[in-house]
Amino acid sequence: MRIVLAAAAAALAAAFAAPGDAALGALTPRPTYRTAEVTITSPYVVVHYTRTGPDHPRFMKDDDHDGVPNYIEKLAAAANKAWLWYGHNAFKAPLPDTGGPDAKLDIYVKALPAGLFGVAYPNIVAQGGSFMVVDIQLDEAHLATHGSLQQTVAHELFHEFQFSYVPNGGIPHWAAEGSAVAMQTFVYPQVADAAAFDYFDAWLDQPWRSLYDEGQGCVHCYGGGLWWRFVFGLGSHVMSEYFGRLYGYQQAHRPILLGLQPLDEVLQKRVHGSLYSAFARFSYDIYRSGYKPAPRYRLSASGAVRTTPTQIVRGLSTHYIPIAVPAAAKGIGVGIAAAGGPNPEVKLVVGGPKGRVIEGALRRHGHLQYFVPAFRSAKERSNVLLIVTSGRQVGTAYRIAYQAM
């Protein structure tokens, strides 16, 4: 489920090239087949495949005996359903192409390298306009252990909708992939795709990495679908307007960069809150929803005041910090001081994910946030969590002082 841009597209082009295609220069040629090509046309897409040879679908069952394998029919149906869903939710339709039998989007069914389920090529690198390639052996079941056919198609198709706003594929990679993962789960909520869950789990294992961290193969980008699910859930067509704003930036020759400034602008316009406040709410919602994000570190309180070394919470990242207290403790005192920069956003939650959020207070000219709750139950005493976030592009430094009471 990887969007391929520029150099990556060139690297894969050889897998699809026919003899003589080198003359096409930097443009990625349309896939070809060693055996006879077959096409089926549906309301919004044209699906290309072959019945024999190395690129034929691995599952050729044809229940209705119409000569078209179930796999191809389900692929086309998935694309048409996703297309309608995106249109209903105010996303701009893909641009027409000139590379297939008509102006409809072309989807090619081809054998892809192991671990690659689908590819979407942006207009700037694709011969005849953008097109999609989908692997020949995805899982058709609702419990998908090897990449869901339906969710993969919905994912790659969402890239095609993204390209309608930014045809050169210039959407920041973290935003392009994370939002596509989010959308595939909305279009097909009944499908449990093991690949998507793996991405989410990897993200939850490292919530202290920035949301826009594209390192290590951009796995964190895909897992960032959790954030984009939250953004879409804010309503008011926030996500579609975000892509529209990226279009506006590109038309005005303004650098998109990480895409955070236009996202902040849309959030402030549509939901009357900044990216900073939205990310803080998201970080809390992750915990409250029972996702179990991994702790950055743990603290153990006693009757004496203890302090931590200076910690850095990166931009658009979160530190989840459990605090253990003695069984006889009546309450806890926690203070968080900014260490030479802006304040982090801080929440103290007692009693577990559905527990009580403690309101903090500010001291020392607004640079110290402190919380002094008395425990109301043993459950609150045994579940104390500090959530520290930076909803900005840059991180911030902080120190913690804490004491059981």
mmCIF file of C-alpha atoms in Angstrom:
data_model
loop_
_atom_site.group_PDB
_atom_site.id
_atom_site.type_symbol
_atom_site.label_atom_id
_atom_site.label_comp_id
_atom_site.label_asym_id
_atom_site.label_seq_id
_atom_site.Cartn_x
_atom_site.Cartn_y
_atom_site.Cartn_z
ATOM 1 C CA MET A 1 0.000 0.000 0.000
ATOM 2 C CA ARG A 2 2.595 2.498 -1.036
ATOM 3 C CA ILE A 3 2.168 5.615 -3.072
ATOM 4 C CA VAL A 4 5.058 5.798 -5.573
ATOM 5 C CA LEU A 5 6.532 9.180 -6.445
ATOM 6 C CA ALA A 6 9.379 10.351 -8.688
ATOM 7 C CA ALA A 7 12.447 8.150 -8.073
ATOM 8 C CA ALA A 8 10.421 5.307 -6.589
ATOM 9 C CA ALA A 9 8.178 5.262 -9.646
ATOM 10 C CA ALA A 10 11.202 5.040 -11.932
ATOM 11 C CA ALA A 11 12.524 2.100 -9.938
ATOM 12 C CA LEU A 12 9.315 0.130 -10.416
ATOM 13 C CA ALA A 13 8.780 1.160 -14.024
ATOM 14 C CA ALA A 14 10.997 -1.617 -15.344
ATOM 15 C CA ALA A 15 8.633 -4.212 -13.924
ATOM 16 C CA PHE A 16 5.855 -2.941 -16.187
ATOM 17 C CA ALA A 17 7.789 -1.836 -19.255
ATOM 18 C CA ALA A 18 7.426 -3.451 -22.643
ATOM 19 C CA PRO A 19 10.324 -3.538 -25.159
ATOM 20 C CA GLY A 20 10.944 -0.100 -26.614
ATOM 21 C CA ASP A 21 9.421 1.808 -23.715
ATOM 22 C CA ALA A 22 12.749 3.404 -22.837
ATOM 23 C CA ALA A 23 11.898 6.158 -25.302
ATOM 24 C CA LEU A 24 9.220 7.362 -22.920
ATOM 25 C CA GLY A 25 11.883 8.974 -20.777
ATOM 26 C CA ALA A 26 10.938 9.663 -17.167
ATOM 27 C CA LEU A 27 7.261 8.775 -17.617
ATOM 28 C CA THR A 28 6.185 5.446 -16.165
ATOM 29 C CA PRO A 29 4.639 3.361 -18.976
ATOM 30 C CA ARG A 30 1.312 1.632 -18.644
ATOM 31 C CA PRO A 31 1.639 -2.028 -17.601
ATOM 32 C CA THR A 32 1.584 -4.676 -20.314
ATOM 33 C CA TYR A 33 1.005 -8.433 -20.192
ATOM 34 C CA ARG A 34 2.799 -11.376 -21.760
ATOM 35 C CA THR A 35 -0.546 -12.974 -22.560
ATOM 36 C CA ALA A 36 -3.820 -11.581 -23.888
ATOM 37 C CA GLU A 37 -5.123 -8.568 -21.960
ATOM 38 C CA VAL A 38 -8.781 -8.418 -20.913
ATOM 39 C CA THR A 39 -10.640 -5.320 -19.714
ATOM 40 C CA ILE A 40 -13.940 -4.787 -17.935
ATOM 41 C CA THR A 41 -15.552 -1.375 -17.756
ATOM 42 C CA SER A 42 -17.577 -0.269 -14.737
ATOM 43 C CA PRO A 43 -19.220 3.050 -13.843
ATOM 44 C CA TYR A 44 -16.017 4.725 -12.643
ATOM 45 C CA VAL A 45 -13.030 2.507 -13.472
ATOM 46 C CA VAL A 46 -11.647 0.168 -16.116
ATOM 47 C CA VAL A 47 -9.925 -2.971 -14.813
ATOM 48 C CA HIS A 48 -7.177 -4.580 -16.901
ATOM 49 C CA TYR A 49 -6.077 -8.171 -16.306
ATOM 50 C CA THR A 50 -5.048 -11.389 -18.011
ATOM 51 C CA ARG A 51 -6.410 -14.912 -17.626
ATOM 52 C CA THR A 52 -3.089 -16.720 -18.068
ATOM 53 C CA GLY A 53 0.602 -16.155 -17.526
ATOM 54 C CA PRO A 54 2.478 -14.848 -14.483
ATOM 55 C CA ASP A 55 0.134 -11.887 -13.961
ATOM 56 C CA HIS A 56 -3.197 -13.694 -13.884
ATOM 57 C CA PRO A 57 -5.160 -13.464 -10.599
ATOM 58 C CA ARG A 58 -4.231 -16.348 -8.325
ATOM 59 C CA PHE A 59 -7.904 -16.886 -7.528
ATOM 60 C CA MET A 60 -9.769 -17.558 -10.788
ATOM 61 C CA LYS A 61 -13.061 -18.793 -9.306
ATOM 62 C CA ASP A 62 -16.067 -17.546 -11.288
ATOM 63 C CA ASP A 63 -19.232 -18.164 -9.284
ATOM 64 C CA ASP A 64 -21.668 -16.563 -11.724
ATOM 65 C CA HIS A 65 -20.021 -18.187 -14.777
ATOM 66 C CA ASP A 66 -19.884 -14.909 -16.696
ATOM 67 C CA GLY A 67 -16.257 -15.381 -17.705
ATOM 68 C CA VAL A 68 -14.958 -12.781 -15.233
ATOM 69 C CA PRO A 69 -13.202 -14.071 -12.092
ATOM 70 C CA ASN A 70 -14.720 -13.181 -8.737
ATOM 71 C CA TYR A 71 -11.441 -11.441 -7.887
ATOM 72 C CA ILE A 72 -11.812 -8.963 -10.752
ATOM 73 C CA GLU A 73 -15.496 -8.348 -10.090
ATOM 74 C CA LYS A 74 -14.840 -7.695 -6.398
ATOM 75 C CA LEU A 75 -11.962 -5.379 -7.260
ATOM 76 C CA ALA A 76 -14.135 -3.313 -9.598
ATOM 77 C CA ALA A 77 -16.986 -3.258 -7.077
ATOM 78 C CA ALA A 78 -14.608 -2.102 -4.334
ATOM 79 C CA ALA A 79 -13.330 0.742 -6.517
ATOM 80 C CA ASN A 80 -16.821 1.900 -7.436
ATOM 81 C CA LYS A 81 -18.019 1.760 -3.832
ATOM 82 C CA ALA A 82 -14.982 3.719 -2.606
ATOM 83 C CA TRP A 83 -15.409 6.257 -5.409
ATOM 84 C CA LEU A 84 -19.013 6.931 -4.372
ATOM 85 C CA TRP A 85 -18.057 7.100 -0.689
ATOM 86 C CA TYR A 86 -15.340 9.676 -1.326
ATOM 87 C CA GLY A 87 -17.601 11.740 -3.547
ATOM 88 C CA HIS A 88 -20.348 11.662 -0.916
ATOM 89 C CA ASN A 89 -17.839 13.008 1.600
ATOM 90 C CA ALA A 90 -16.910 16.012 -0.553
ATOM 91 C CA PHE A 91 -13.625 14.824 -2.050
ATOM 92 C CA LYS A 92 -12.794 16.002 -5.575
ATOM 93 C CA ALA A 93 -12.898 13.223 -8.190
ATOM 94 C CA PRO A 94 -9.736 11.974 -9.941
ATOM 95 C CA LEU A 95 -8.677 13.671 -13.133
ATOM 96 C CA PRO A 96 -9.571 11.978 -16.456
ATOM 97 C CA ASP A 97 -6.762 10.152 -18.221
ATOM 98 C CA THR A 98 -5.754 9.542 -21.831
ATOM 99 C CA GLY A 99 -3.996 6.225 -21.371
ATOM 100 C CA GLY A 100 -6.826 3.700 -21.355
ATOM 101 C CA PRO A 101 -9.782 2.867 -23.583
ATOM 102 C CA ASP A 102 -11.614 5.960 -22.250
ATOM 103 C CA ALA A 103 -11.203 8.767 -19.699
ATOM 104 C CA LYS A 104 -12.042 6.510 -16.746
ATOM 105 C CA LEU A 105 -9.383 5.592 -14.220
ATOM 106 C CA ASP A 106 -7.411 2.487 -15.209
ATOM 107 C CA ILE A 107 -6.584 -0.242 -12.684
ATOM 108 C CA TYR A 108 -4.091 -2.909 -13.731
ATOM 109 C CA VAL A 109 -3.938 -6.270 -11.983
ATOM 110 C CA LYS A 110 -0.283 -7.336 -11.937
ATOM 111 C CA ALA A 111 2.089 -9.443 -9.842
ATOM 112 C CA LEU A 112 3.801 -6.990 -7.477
ATOM 113 C CA PRO A 113 6.905 -7.492 -5.328
ATOM 114 C CA ALA A 114 6.333 -9.243 -2.008
ATOM 115 C CA GLY A 115 4.840 -6.909 0.577
ATOM 116 C CA LEU A 116 3.570 -4.391 -1.990
ATOM 117 C CA PHE A 117 -0.205 -4.626 -2.311
ATOM 118 C CA GLY A 118 -0.915 -1.719 -4.627
ATOM 119 C CA VAL A 119 0.602 1.319 -6.316
ATOM 120 C CA ALA A 120 -0.841 4.661 -7.411
ATOM 121 C CA TYR A 121 1.151 6.696 -9.935
ATOM 122 C CA PRO A 122 0.628 10.488 -9.949
ATOM 123 C CA ASN A 123 -0.010 12.305 -13.189
ATOM 124 C CA ILE A 124 3.435 13.864 -13.354
ATOM 125 C CA VAL A 125 5.195 10.497 -13.718
ATOM 126 C CA ALA A 126 2.512 8.387 -15.420
ATOM 127 C CA GLN A 127 2.084 7.888 -19.140
ATOM 128 C CA GLY A 128 -1.411 8.958 -20.160
ATOM 129 C CA GLY A 129 -2.315 10.241 -16.702
ATOM 130 C CA SER A 130 -2.496 8.638 -13.295
ATOM 131 C CA PHE A 131 -3.274 4.938 -12.942
ATOM 132 C CA MET A 132 -3.309 2.204 -10.311
ATOM 133 C CA VAL A 133 -1.751 -1.249 -10.071
ATOM 134 C CA VAL A 134 -3.173 -3.880 -7.687
ATOM 135 C CA ASP A 135 -1.545 -7.185 -6.766
ATOM 136 C CA ILE A 136 -2.879 -10.512 -8.055
ATOM 137 C CA GLN A 137 -3.355 -12.331 -4.743
ATOM 138 C CA LEU A 138 -4.922 -10.123 -2.097
ATOM 139 C CA ASP A 139 -7.332 -11.479 0.472
ATOM 140 C CA GLU A 140 -11.016 -11.278 -0.490
ATOM 141 C CA ALA A 141 -12.276 -12.295 2.965
ATOM 142 C CA HIS A 142 -13.500 -9.908 5.656
ATOM 143 C CA LEU A 143 -10.725 -11.214 7.891
ATOM 144 C CA ALA A 144 -7.732 -10.415 5.692
ATOM 145 C CA THR A 145 -4.431 -11.970 6.737
ATOM 146 C CA HIS A 146 -2.526 -11.003 3.575
ATOM 147 C CA GLY A 147 -3.679 -7.535 2.614
ATOM 148 C CA SER A 148 -7.370 -6.902 2.021
ATOM 149 C CA LEU A 149 -8.437 -6.594 -1.619
ATOM 150 C CA GLN A 150 -11.237 -4.182 -0.705
ATOM 151 C CA GLN A 151 -9.202 -1.981 1.623
ATOM 152 C CA THR A 152 -6.179 -1.942 -0.686
ATOM 153 C CA VAL A 153 -8.337 -0.747 -3.567
ATOM 154 C CA ALA A 154 -9.938 1.905 -1.336
ATOM 155 C CA HIS A 155 -6.468 2.995 -0.167
ATOM 156 C CA GLU A 156 -4.954 3.356 -3.626
ATOM 157 C CA LEU A 157 -8.079 4.996 -4.976
ATOM 158 C CA PHE A 158 -7.859 7.630 -2.259
ATOM 159 C CA HIS A 159 -4.401 8.471 -3.575
ATOM 160 C CA GLU A 160 -6.066 9.076 -6.934
ATOM 161 C CA PHE A 161 -8.447 11.514 -5.256
ATOM 162 C CA GLN A 162 -5.451 13.196 -3.601
ATOM 163 C CA PHE A 163 -3.827 13.616 -7.017
ATOM 164 C CA SER A 164 -6.860 15.580 -8.201
ATOM 165 C CA TYR A 165 -5.794 18.305 -5.751
ATOM 166 C CA VAL A 166 -2.026 18.027 -6.178
ATOM 167 C CA PRO A 167 -1.398 16.300 -9.553
ATOM 168 C CA ASN A 168 2.372 16.232 -9.091
ATOM 169 C CA GLY A 169 2.001 14.028 -6.015
ATOM 170 C CA GLY A 170 3.459 16.761 -3.798
ATOM 171 C CA ILE A 171 1.325 15.945 -0.780
ATOM 172 C CA PRO A 172 3.605 15.240 2.200
ATOM 173 C CA HIS A 173 4.183 11.493 2.374
ATOM 174 C CA TRP A 174 3.088 11.183 6.008
ATOM 175 C CA ALA A 175 -0.222 12.886 5.235
ATOM 176 C CA ALA A 176 -0.826 11.020 1.966
ATOM 177 C CA GLU A 177 -0.318 7.563 3.454
ATOM 178 C CA GLY A 178 -1.891 8.164 6.842
ATOM 179 C CA SER A 179 -5.059 9.634 5.369
ATOM 180 C CA ALA A 180 -5.322 6.814 2.808
ATOM 181 C CA VAL A 181 -5.101 4.202 5.583
ATOM 182 C CA ALA A 182 -7.782 6.060 7.524
ATOM 183 C CA MET A 183 -10.080 6.225 4.510
ATOM 184 C CA GLN A 184 -9.749 2.525 3.679
ATOM 185 C CA THR A 185 -11.016 1.703 7.170
ATOM 186 C CA PHE A 186 -13.963 4.077 6.829
ATOM 187 C CA VAL A 187 -15.027 2.736 3.425
ATOM 188 C CA TYR A 188 -14.742 -0.891 4.604
ATOM 189 C CA PRO A 189 -15.192 -0.878 8.389
ATOM 190 C CA GLN A 190 -16.391 -4.488 8.313
ATOM 191 C CA VAL A 191 -13.016 -5.676 6.952
ATOM 192 C CA ALA A 192 -10.313 -6.557 9.475
ATOM 193 C CA ASP A 193 -7.061 -6.075 7.541
ATOM 194 C CA ALA A 194 -4.044 -7.479 9.376
ATOM 195 C CA ALA A 195 -1.728 -5.116 7.487
ATOM 196 C CA ALA A 196 -3.593 -2.028 8.709
ATOM 197 C CA PHE A 197 -3.631 -3.321 12.282
ATOM 198 C CA ASP A 198 0.122 -3.924 12.061
ATOM 199 C CA TYR A 199 0.627 -0.288 11.052
ATOM 200 C CA PHE A 200 -1.553 0.949 13.906
ATOM 201 C CA ASP A 201 0.259 -1.275 16.397
ATOM 202 C CA ALA A 202 3.645 -0.021 15.201
ATOM 203 C CA TRP A 203 2.481 3.565 15.672
ATOM 204 C CA LEU A 204 1.139 2.838 19.157
ATOM 205 C CA ASP A 205 4.462 1.239 20.060
ATOM 206 C CA GLN A 206 6.221 4.581 19.420
ATOM 207 C CA PRO A 207 3.827 7.502 20.008
ATOM 208 C CA TRP A 208 6.829 9.648 20.965
ATOM 209 C CA ARG A 209 7.856 9.782 17.299
ATOM 210 C CA SER A 210 6.548 12.832 15.443
ATOM 211 C CA LEU A 211 3.385 12.280 13.464
ATOM 212 C CA TYR A 212 5.288 13.435 10.376
ATOM 213 C CA ASP A 213 8.305 11.160 11.006
ATOM 214 C CA GLU A 214 8.909 9.421 7.654
ATOM 215 C CA GLY A 215 11.900 7.358 8.742
ATOM 216 C CA GLN A 216 12.209 3.566 8.702
ATOM 217 C CA GLY A 217 10.224 3.076 5.512
ATOM 218 C CA CYS A 218 7.523 5.501 6.639
ATOM 219 C CA VAL A 219 5.758 2.789 8.662
ATOM 220 C CA HIS A 220 4.894 5.513 11.177
ATOM 221 C CA CYS A 221 3.161 7.390 8.336
ATOM 222 C CA TYR A 222 0.760 4.511 7.707
ATOM 223 C CA GLY A 223 0.068 4.074 11.413
ATOM 224 C CA GLY A 224 -0.714 7.790 11.502
ATOM 225 C CA GLY A 225 -4.047 6.741 10.025
ATOM 226 C CA LEU A 226 -5.222 6.876 13.645
ATOM 227 C CA TRP A 227 -4.705 10.645 13.594
ATOM 228 C CA TRP A 228 -6.484 11.050 10.249
ATOM 229 C CA ARG A 229 -9.421 8.983 11.494
ATOM 230 C CA PHE A 230 -9.656 11.516 14.314
ATOM 231 C CA VAL A 231 -9.422 14.457 11.889
ATOM 232 C CA PHE A 232 -12.123 13.043 9.622
ATOM 233 C CA GLY A 233 -14.302 12.413 12.677
ATOM 234 C CA LEU A 234 -14.225 16.119 13.524
ATOM 235 C CA GLY A 235 -16.748 16.593 10.731
ATOM 236 C CA SER A 236 -17.260 19.794 8.745
ATOM 237 C CA HIS A 237 -15.414 18.210 5.787
ATOM 238 C CA VAL A 238 -12.121 19.060 7.491
ATOM 239 C CA MET A 239 -10.106 16.514 5.528
ATOM 240 C CA SER A 240 -11.436 17.374 2.085
ATOM 241 C CA GLU A 241 -10.921 21.066 2.781
ATOM 242 C CA TYR A 242 -7.375 20.295 3.889
ATOM 243 C CA PHE A 243 -6.572 18.812 0.490
ATOM 244 C CA GLY A 244 -8.321 21.759 -1.130
ATOM 245 C CA ARG A 245 -6.056 24.073 0.794
ATOM 246 C CA LEU A 246 -3.006 22.137 -0.405
ATOM 247 C CA TYR A 247 -4.293 22.767 -3.931
ATOM 248 C CA GLY A 248 -4.533 26.466 -3.125
ATOM 249 C CA TYR A 249 -0.999 26.518 -1.766
ATOM 250 C CA GLN A 250 0.352 24.896 -4.914
ATOM 251 C CA GLN A 251 -1.602 27.215 -7.209
ATOM 252 C CA ALA A 252 -0.277 30.218 -5.302
ATOM 253 C CA HIS A 253 3.275 28.795 -5.442
ATOM 254 C CA ARG A 254 3.425 28.644 -1.669
ATOM 255 C CA PRO A 255 5.571 25.808 -0.306
ATOM 256 C CA ILE A 256 3.501 23.021 1.230
ATOM 257 C CA LEU A 257 6.470 21.803 3.292
ATOM 258 C CA LEU A 258 5.167 19.340 5.910
ATOM 259 C CA GLY A 259 1.585 20.435 5.286
ATOM 260 C CA LEU A 260 1.098 21.539 8.904
ATOM 261 C CA GLN A 261 0.343 25.225 8.306
ATOM 262 C CA PRO A 262 -2.611 24.534 5.971
ATOM 263 C CA LEU A 263 -3.864 21.870 8.386
ATOM 264 C CA ASP A 264 -3.782 24.362 11.265
ATOM 265 C CA GLU A 265 -5.620 26.921 9.126
ATOM 266 C CA VAL A 266 -8.396 24.482 8.249
ATOM 267 C CA LEU A 267 -8.820 23.288 11.839
ATOM 268 C CA GLN A 268 -9.107 26.845 13.099
ATOM 269 C CA LYS A 269 -11.633 27.703 10.397
ATOM 270 C CA ARG A 270 -13.769 24.573 10.596
ATOM 271 C CA VAL A 271 -13.629 23.338 14.190
ATOM 272 C CA HIS A 272 -12.531 26.521 15.962
ATOM 273 C CA GLY A 273 -9.426 25.000 17.451
ATOM 274 C CA SER A 274 -5.777 24.942 16.506
ATOM 275 C CA LEU A 275 -3.650 21.986 15.463
ATOM 276 C CA TYR A 276 -2.086 22.277 18.926
ATOM 277 C CA SER A 277 -5.379 21.751 20.744
ATOM 278 C CA ALA A 278 -6.614 19.123 18.278
ATOM 279 C CA PHE A 279 -3.492 17.011 18.716
ATOM 280 C CA ALA A 280 -3.771 17.227 22.514
ATOM 281 C CA ARG A 281 -7.366 16.015 22.306
ATOM 282 C CA PHE A 282 -6.325 13.229 19.927
ATOM 283 C CA SER A 283 -3.575 12.085 22.305
ATOM 284 C CA TYR A 284 -6.071 11.824 25.133
ATOM 285 C CA ASP A 285 -8.674 10.122 22.923
ATOM 286 C CA ILE A 286 -6.125 7.446 21.965
ATOM 287 C CA TYR A 287 -5.768 6.511 25.628
ATOM 288 C CA ARG A 288 -9.446 6.904 26.449
ATOM 289 C CA SER A 289 -10.418 4.619 23.545
ATOM 290 C CA GLY A 290 -8.388 1.772 25.007
ATOM 291 C CA TYR A 291 -5.645 1.646 22.362
ATOM 292 C CA LYS A 292 -2.865 1.200 24.982
ATOM 293 C CA PRO A 293 -0.115 3.440 23.598
ATOM 294 C CA ALA A 294 3.363 2.483 24.840
ATOM 295 C CA PRO A 295 4.784 4.550 27.732
ATOM 296 C CA ARG A 296 7.768 6.754 26.980
ATOM 297 C CA TYR A 297 9.028 6.074 30.517
ATOM 298 C CA ARG A 298 7.597 5.295 33.959
ATOM 299 C CA LEU A 299 7.768 7.092 37.296
ATOM 300 C CA SER A 300 7.434 5.748 40.833
ATOM 301 C CA ALA A 301 6.286 8.264 43.446
ATOM 302 C CA SER A 302 7.097 8.237 47.157
ATOM 303 C CA GLY A 303 6.586 10.580 50.071
ATOM 304 C CA ALA A 304 9.617 12.609 49.027
ATOM 305 C CA VAL A 305 9.638 15.011 46.087
ATOM 306 C CA ARG A 306 11.354 13.501 43.073
ATOM 307 C CA THR A 307 12.305 15.183 39.812
ATOM 308 C CA THR A 308 13.112 13.959 36.335
ATOM 309 C CA PRO A 309 15.914 15.037 34.052
ATOM 310 C CA THR A 310 14.905 17.366 31.255
ATOM 311 C CA GLN A 311 12.800 15.499 28.694
ATOM 312 C CA ILE A 312 12.050 16.441 25.088
ATOM 313 C CA VAL A 313 8.635 15.790 23.581
ATOM 314 C CA ARG A 314 8.989 16.097 19.821
ATOM 315 C CA GLY A 315 6.695 18.036 17.552
ATOM 316 C CA LEU A 316 3.281 16.389 17.122
ATOM 317 C CA SER A 317 4.166 13.533 19.426
ATOM 318 C CA THR A 318 3.087 12.310 22.843
ATOM 319 C CA HIS A 319 4.691 10.997 26.010
ATOM 320 C CA TYR A 320 2.439 8.647 27.979
ATOM 321 C CA ILE A 321 3.907 8.420 31.487
ATOM 322 C CA PRO A 322 2.424 6.027 34.089
ATOM 323 C CA ILE A 323 3.105 7.005 37.707
ATOM 324 C CA ALA A 324 3.081 4.302 40.385
ATOM 325 C CA VAL A 325 2.157 5.381 43.933
ATOM 326 C CA PRO A 326 2.263 3.533 47.290
ATOM 327 C CA ALA A 327 -0.832 1.590 48.299
ATOM 328 C CA ALA A 328 -1.418 3.930 51.261
ATOM 329 C CA ALA A 329 -1.216 7.155 49.251
ATOM 330 C CA LYS A 330 -4.196 9.496 49.601
ATOM 331 C CA GLY A 331 -3.292 11.553 46.533
ATOM 332 C CA ILE A 332 -0.464 12.793 44.347
ATOM 333 C CA GLY A 333 1.170 16.071 43.470
ATOM 334 C CA VAL A 334 2.655 16.586 39.995
ATOM 335 C CA GLY A 335 4.301 19.669 38.564
ATOM 336 C CA ILE A 336 5.487 20.081 34.959
ATOM 337 C CA ALA A 337 7.772 22.980 34.153
ATOM 338 C CA ALA A 338 8.770 24.153 30.706
ATOM 339 C CA ALA A 339 12.550 23.922 30.342
ATOM 340 C CA GLY A 340 13.495 26.928 28.305
ATOM 341 C CA GLY A 341 10.749 26.792 25.680
ATOM 342 C CA PRO A 342 6.966 26.783 25.227
ATOM 343 C CA ASN A 343 4.760 24.822 27.584
ATOM 344 C CA PRO A 344 3.789 21.311 26.567
ATOM 345 C CA GLU A 345 0.124 20.374 26.715
ATOM 346 C CA VAL A 346 -0.433 18.218 29.810
ATOM 347 C CA LYS A 347 -3.274 16.048 31.120
ATOM 348 C CA LEU A 348 -3.316 13.957 34.280
ATOM 349 C CA VAL A 349 -5.759 11.040 34.206
ATOM 350 C CA VAL A 350 -6.556 8.844 37.195
ATOM 351 C CA GLY A 351 -8.645 5.681 37.174
ATOM 352 C CA GLY A 352 -7.728 4.272 33.764
ATOM 353 C CA PRO A 353 -8.886 5.132 30.226
ATOM 354 C CA LYS A 354 -12.436 6.001 31.321
ATOM 355 C CA GLY A 355 -11.193 7.704 34.489
ATOM 356 C CA ARG A 356 -11.136 11.250 35.757
ATOM 357 C CA VAL A 357 -9.183 14.005 33.996
ATOM 358 C CA ILE A 358 -7.612 16.285 36.573
ATOM 359 C CA GLU A 359 -7.615 19.989 35.879
ATOM 360 C CA GLY A 360 -4.245 21.657 36.320
ATOM 361 C CA ALA A 361 -3.239 25.149 37.375
ATOM 362 C CA LEU A 362 -0.491 27.491 36.197
ATOM 363 C CA ARG A 363 2.168 29.161 38.350
ATOM 364 C CA ARG A 364 5.461 31.002 37.897
ATOM 365 C CA HIS A 365 4.342 33.307 35.128
ATOM 366 C CA GLY A 366 2.591 30.442 33.357
ATOM 367 C CA HIS A 367 5.630 28.165 33.035
ATOM 368 C CA LEU A 368 4.670 25.611 35.700
ATOM 369 C CA GLN A 369 1.576 23.410 35.465
ATOM 370 C CA TYR A 370 0.662 21.517 38.618
ATOM 371 C CA PHE A 371 -1.931 18.909 39.601
ATOM 372 C CA VAL A 372 -2.823 17.885 43.166
ATOM 373 C CA PRO A 373 -5.695 15.355 43.124
ATOM 374 C CA ALA A 374 -6.917 13.298 46.066
ATOM 375 C CA PHE A 375 -7.748 9.730 45.078
ATOM 376 C CA ARG A 376 -11.400 8.746 45.282
ATOM 377 C CA SER A 377 -10.873 5.012 44.910
ATOM 378 C CA ALA A 378 -8.267 2.275 44.759
ATOM 379 C CA LYS A 379 -8.747 2.226 40.991
ATOM 380 C CA GLU A 380 -7.697 5.854 40.726
ATOM 381 C CA ARG A 381 -4.662 5.172 42.938
ATOM 382 C CA SER A 382 -3.508 2.257 40.794
ATOM 383 C CA ASN A 383 -4.012 4.012 37.432
ATOM 384 C CA VAL A 384 -2.247 7.364 37.266
ATOM 385 C CA LEU A 385 -1.152 8.541 33.811
ATOM 386 C CA LEU A 386 0.446 11.767 32.691
ATOM 387 C CA ILE A 387 -0.051 12.691 29.010
ATOM 388 C CA VAL A 388 2.443 15.230 27.680
ATOM 389 C CA THR A 389 2.146 16.439 24.094
ATOM 390 C CA SER A 390 3.527 19.020 21.702
ATOM 391 C CA GLY A 391 0.980 19.972 19.074
ATOM 392 C CA ARG A 392 3.501 22.123 17.236
ATOM 393 C CA GLN A 393 5.941 21.285 14.462
ATOM 394 C CA VAL A 394 8.811 21.719 16.904
ATOM 395 C CA GLY A 395 9.221 19.858 20.153
ATOM 396 C CA THR A 396 9.534 21.286 23.635
ATOM 397 C CA ALA A 397 11.539 20.518 26.781
ATOM 398 C CA TYR A 398 10.045 19.909 30.209
ATOM 399 C CA ARG A 399 10.840 18.572 33.691
ATOM 400 C CA ILE A 400 8.538 16.823 36.139
ATOM 401 C CA ALA A 401 8.434 17.025 39.944
ATOM 402 C CA TYR A 402 6.150 14.517 41.689
ATOM 403 C CA GLN A 403 5.262 13.281 45.191
ATOM 404 C CA ALA A 404 2.810 10.810 46.702
ATOM 405 C CA MET A 405 0.710 12.254 49.508
#
